[in-house]
């Protein structure tokens, strides 16, 4: 059996100040180095607890550790995607097959964006564009924390973090301006890549 390695914090795919003025260097530093690192540590710590409990046969702390795997694992995976969903060269609208699919599944790009922004405005966690492999269609999800209102099997392709740590320092209570800022740096090429991965897996 290959040895399992611990989760690791991936480096930001650009400099900490690369998304200014839309997202500040200070927020990206705190958000990546402290918050995201915390989820990586929490996931590894929960894994350690589970391994110890399997060894000892004492499962008293197992239910809590399993909850920590979900909370921290979802936090780690979604932050990793969120960083990649932004780029200093981002902005604009999707093109190619993803653009066609958004039109097919939501009627129009504007129809998709209005729904996504409604989710992002109201969520206590994240708004996600996902590919649903059961219905074979794109969907928007409004997620609280990192996992509440998740859809089993769905593959996230675009994620915006609307936890307060994501925008409050830059925008205060004006979450709408942060959502607008996200669309100034959105990296549609990464979203297209994730879309192709899921479609290639489930529709081929
Ligand atoms: Mn966050």
Tab-separated table of N, CA, C and O in Angstrom, residues 36-83:
chain	number	residue	atom	x	y	z
A	36	UNK	N	-6.560	29.272	5.445
A	36	UNK	CA	-6.421	28.039	4.668
A	36	UNK	C	-5.476	27.062	5.378
A	36	UNK	O	-5.761	25.866	5.466
A	37	UNK	N	-4.382	27.601	5.914
A	37	UNK	CA	-3.460	26.725	6.661
A	37	UNK	C	-4.178	26.028	7.816
A	37	UNK	O	-3.918	24.860	8.118
A	38	UNK	N	-5.100	26.746	8.455
A	38	UNK	CA	-5.858	26.162	9.562
A	38	UNK	C	-6.673	24.951	9.133
A	38	UNK	O	-6.778	23.962	9.879
A	39	UNK	N	-7.250	25.004	7.938
A	39	UNK	CA	-8.032	23.855	7.456
A	39	UNK	C	-7.122	22.671	7.125
A	39	UNK	O	-7.465	21.516	7.375
A	40	UNK	N	-5.953	22.971	6.562
A	40	UNK	CA	-4.985	21.904	6.274
A	40	UNK	C	-4.558	21.238	7.583
A	40	UNK	O	-4.561	20.000	7.705
A	41	UNK	N	-4.242	22.053	8.592
A	41	UNK	CA	-3.833	21.497	9.885
A	41	UNK	C	-4.969	20.694	10.517
A	41	UNK	O	-4.742	19.621	11.092
A	42	UNK	N	-6.199	21.240	10.425
A	42	UNK	CA	-7.353	20.562	11.017
A	42	UNK	C	-7.621	19.216	10.363
A	42	UNK	O	-7.977	18.234	11.036
A	43	UNK	N	-7.443	19.155	9.046
A	43	UNK	CA	-7.634	17.897	8.328
A	43	UNK	C	-6.589	16.879	8.759
A	43	UNK	O	-6.909	15.724	9.087
A	44	UNK	N	-5.320	17.298	8.814
A	44	UNK	CA	-4.253	16.371	9.213
A	44	UNK	C	-4.432	15.892	10.643
A	44	UNK	O	-4.211	14.713	10.949
A	45	UNK	N	-4.867	16.803	11.498
A	45	UNK	CA	-5.053	16.443	12.897
A	45	UNK	C	-6.198	15.429	13.053
A	45	UNK	O	-6.099	14.457	13.819
A	46	UNK	N	-7.275	15.626	12.301
A	46	UNK	CA	-8.400	14.681	12.356
A	46	UNK	C	-7.972	13.304	11.832
A	46	UNK	O	-8.353	12.262	12.374
A	47	UNK	N	-7.162	13.306	10.783
A	47	UNK	CA	-6.661	12.044	10.224
A	47	UNK	C	-5.807	11.293	11.251
A	47	UNK	O	-5.880	10.072	11.368
A	48	UNK	N	-4.997	12.065	11.995
A	48	UNK	CA	-4.156	11.449	13.031
A	48	UNK	C	-5.014	10.799	14.112
A	48	UNK	O	-4.745	9.682	14.548
A	49	UNK	N	-6.053	11.525	14.521
A	49	UNK	CA	-6.951	10.991	15.545
A	49	UNK	C	-7.591	9.695	15.050
A	49	UNK	O	-7.655	8.701	15.794
A	50	UNK	N	-8.058	9.691	13.805
A	50	UNK	CA	-8.705	8.489	13.272
A	50	UNK	C	-7.728	7.317	13.223
A	50	UNK	O	-8.084	6.182	13.560
A	51	UNK	N	-6.488	7.597	12.818
A	51	UNK	CA	-5.491	6.525	12.736
A	51	UNK	C	-5.210	5.953	14.130
A	51	UNK	O	-5.114	4.735	14.315
A	52	UNK	N	-5.087	6.836	15.120
A	52	UNK	CA	-4.842	6.388	16.500
A	52	UNK	C	-6.019	5.542	17.001
A	52	UNK	O	-5.831	4.511	17.650
A	53	UNK	N	-7.233	5.991	16.683
A	53	UNK	CA	-8.419	5.270	17.163
A	53	UNK	C	-8.552	3.892	16.504
A	53	UNK	O	-8.980	2.935	17.141
A	54	UNK	N	-8.174	3.797	15.232
A	54	UNK	CA	-8.208	2.486	14.572
A	54	UNK	C	-7.218	1.548	15.255
A	54	UNK	O	-7.487	0.364	15.440
A	55	UNK	N	-6.081	2.118	15.611
A	55	UNK	CA	-5.025	1.345	16.268
A	55	UNK	C	-5.476	0.861	17.652
A	55	UNK	O	-5.325	-0.307	17.999
A	56	UNK	N	-6.049	1.786	18.421
A	56	UNK	CA	-6.390	1.466	19.820
A	56	UNK	C	-7.735	0.765	19.948
A	56	UNK	O	-8.014	0.107	20.952
A	57	UNK	N	-8.597	0.919	18.954
A	57	UNK	CA	-9.938	0.358	19.052
A	57	UNK	C	-10.876	1.213	19.899
A	57	UNK	O	-12.036	0.868	20.092
A	58	UNK	N	-10.391	2.329	20.427
A	58	UNK	CA	-11.224	3.241	21.213
A	58	UNK	C	-11.754	4.334	20.286
A	58	UNK	O	-11.005	5.202	19.825
A	59	UNK	N	-13.071	4.296	20.023
A	59	UNK	CA	-13.642	5.227	19.042
A	59	UNK	C	-14.419	6.375	19.673
A	59	UNK	O	-15.281	6.977	19.041
A	60	UNK	N	-14.075	6.675	20.928
A	60	UNK	CA	-14.769	7.769	21.621
A	60	UNK	C	-14.710	9.095	20.881
A	60	UNK	O	-15.688	9.833	20.841
A	61	UNK	N	-13.561	9.416	20.312
A	61	UNK	CA	-13.407	10.709	19.631
A	61	UNK	C	-13.594	10.600	18.115
A	61	UNK	O	-13.383	11.569	17.385
A	62	UNK	N	-13.989	9.402	17.649
A	62	UNK	CA	-14.092	9.204	16.197
A	62	UNK	C	-15.193	10.048	15.543
A	62	UNK	O	-14.941	10.667	14.494
A	63	UNK	N	-16.423	10.109	16.117
A	63	UNK	CA	-17.453	10.914	15.429
A	63	UNK	C	-17.042	12.374	15.234
A	63	UNK	O	-17.226	12.931	14.143
A	64	UNK	N	-16.452	12.971	16.254
A	64	UNK	CA	-15.995	14.364	16.127
A	64	UNK	C	-14.897	14.498	15.084
A	64	UNK	O	-14.862	15.461	14.317
A	65	UNK	N	-14.001	13.519	15.040
A	65	UNK	CA	-12.907	13.563	14.066
A	65	UNK	C	-13.449	13.425	12.646
A	65	UNK	O	-12.956	14.076	11.714
A	66	UNK	N	-14.482	12.602	12.476
A	66	UNK	CA	-15.070	12.468	11.143
A	66	UNK	C	-15.717	13.785	10.699
A	66	UNK	O	-15.599	14.187	9.535
A	67	UNK	N	-16.373	14.473	11.635
A	67	UNK	CA	-16.930	15.795	11.299
A	67	UNK	C	-15.811	16.763	10.924
A	67	UNK	O	-15.963	17.585	10.012
A	68	UNK	N	-14.675	16.655	11.631
A	68	UNK	CA	-13.547	17.549	11.336
A	68	UNK	C	-12.931	17.261	9.969
A	68	UNK	O	-12.422	18.168	9.311
A	69	UNK	N	-12.971	15.990	9.549
A	69	UNK	CA	-12.486	15.665	8.199
A	69	UNK	C	-13.333	16.398	7.168
A	69	UNK	O	-12.820	17.031	6.238
A	70	UNK	N	-14.660	16.339	7.332
A	70	UNK	CA	-15.533	16.985	6.354
A	70	UNK	C	-15.346	18.502	6.366
A	70	UNK	O	-15.139	19.124	5.322
A	71	UNK	N	-15.398	19.100	7.560
A	71	UNK	CA	-15.308	20.560	7.654
A	71	UNK	C	-13.976	21.067	7.108
A	71	UNK	O	-13.938	21.970	6.265
A	72	UNK	N	-12.891	20.465	7.578
A	72	UNK	CA	-11.567	20.950	7.173
A	72	UNK	C	-11.201	20.500	5.766
A	72	UNK	O	-10.538	21.230	5.027
A	73	UNK	N	-11.631	19.312	5.391
A	73	UNK	CA	-11.373	18.832	4.030
A	73	UNK	C	-12.087	19.712	3.014
A	73	UNK	O	-11.486	20.161	2.037
A	74	UNK	N	-13.362	19.999	3.252
A	74	UNK	CA	-14.099	20.870	2.327
A	74	UNK	C	-13.474	22.261	2.316
A	74	UNK	O	-13.343	22.882	1.261
A	75	UNK	N	-13.058	22.753	3.497
A	75	UNK	CA	-12.403	24.057	3.552
A	75	UNK	C	-11.118	24.064	2.730
A	75	UNK	O	-10.865	24.984	1.951
A	76	UNK	N	-10.326	23.030	2.882
A	76	UNK	CA	-9.053	22.929	2.145
A	76	UNK	C	-9.303	22.839	0.632
A	76	UNK	O	-8.703	23.568	-0.159
A	77	UNK	N	-10.218	21.972	0.205
A	77	UNK	CA	-10.423	21.766	-1.230
A	77	UNK	C	-11.015	23.016	-1.880
A	77	UNK	O	-10.614	23.408	-2.986
A	78	UNK	N	-11.980	23.650	-1.199
A	78	UNK	CA	-12.621	24.824	-1.809
A	78	UNK	C	-11.668	26.019	-1.864
A	78	UNK	O	-11.658	26.755	-2.855
A	79	UNK	N	-10.844	26.220	-0.810
A	79	UNK	CA	-9.892	27.336	-0.879
A	79	UNK	C	-8.883	27.110	-2.005
A	79	UNK	O	-8.521	28.048	-2.710
A	80	UNK	N	-8.439	25.861	-2.173
A	80	UNK	CA	-7.474	25.566	-3.235
A	80	UNK	C	-8.055	25.949	-4.597
A	80	UNK	O	-7.375	26.561	-5.434
A	81	UNK	N	-9.333	25.625	-4.808
A	81	UNK	CA	-9.982	25.985	-6.074
A	81	UNK	C	-10.180	27.500	-6.181
A	81	UNK	O	-9.943	28.089	-7.246
A	82	UNK	N	-10.598	28.114	-5.066
A	82	UNK	CA	-10.846	29.567	-5.052
A	82	UNK	C	-9.607	30.347	-5.493
A	82	UNK	O	-9.700	31.256	-6.318
A	83	UNK	N	-8.429	29.993	-4.974
A	83	UNK	CA	-7.206	30.710	-5.393
A	83	UNK	C	-7.008	30.563	-6.896
A	83	UNK	O	-6.627	31.512	-7.577
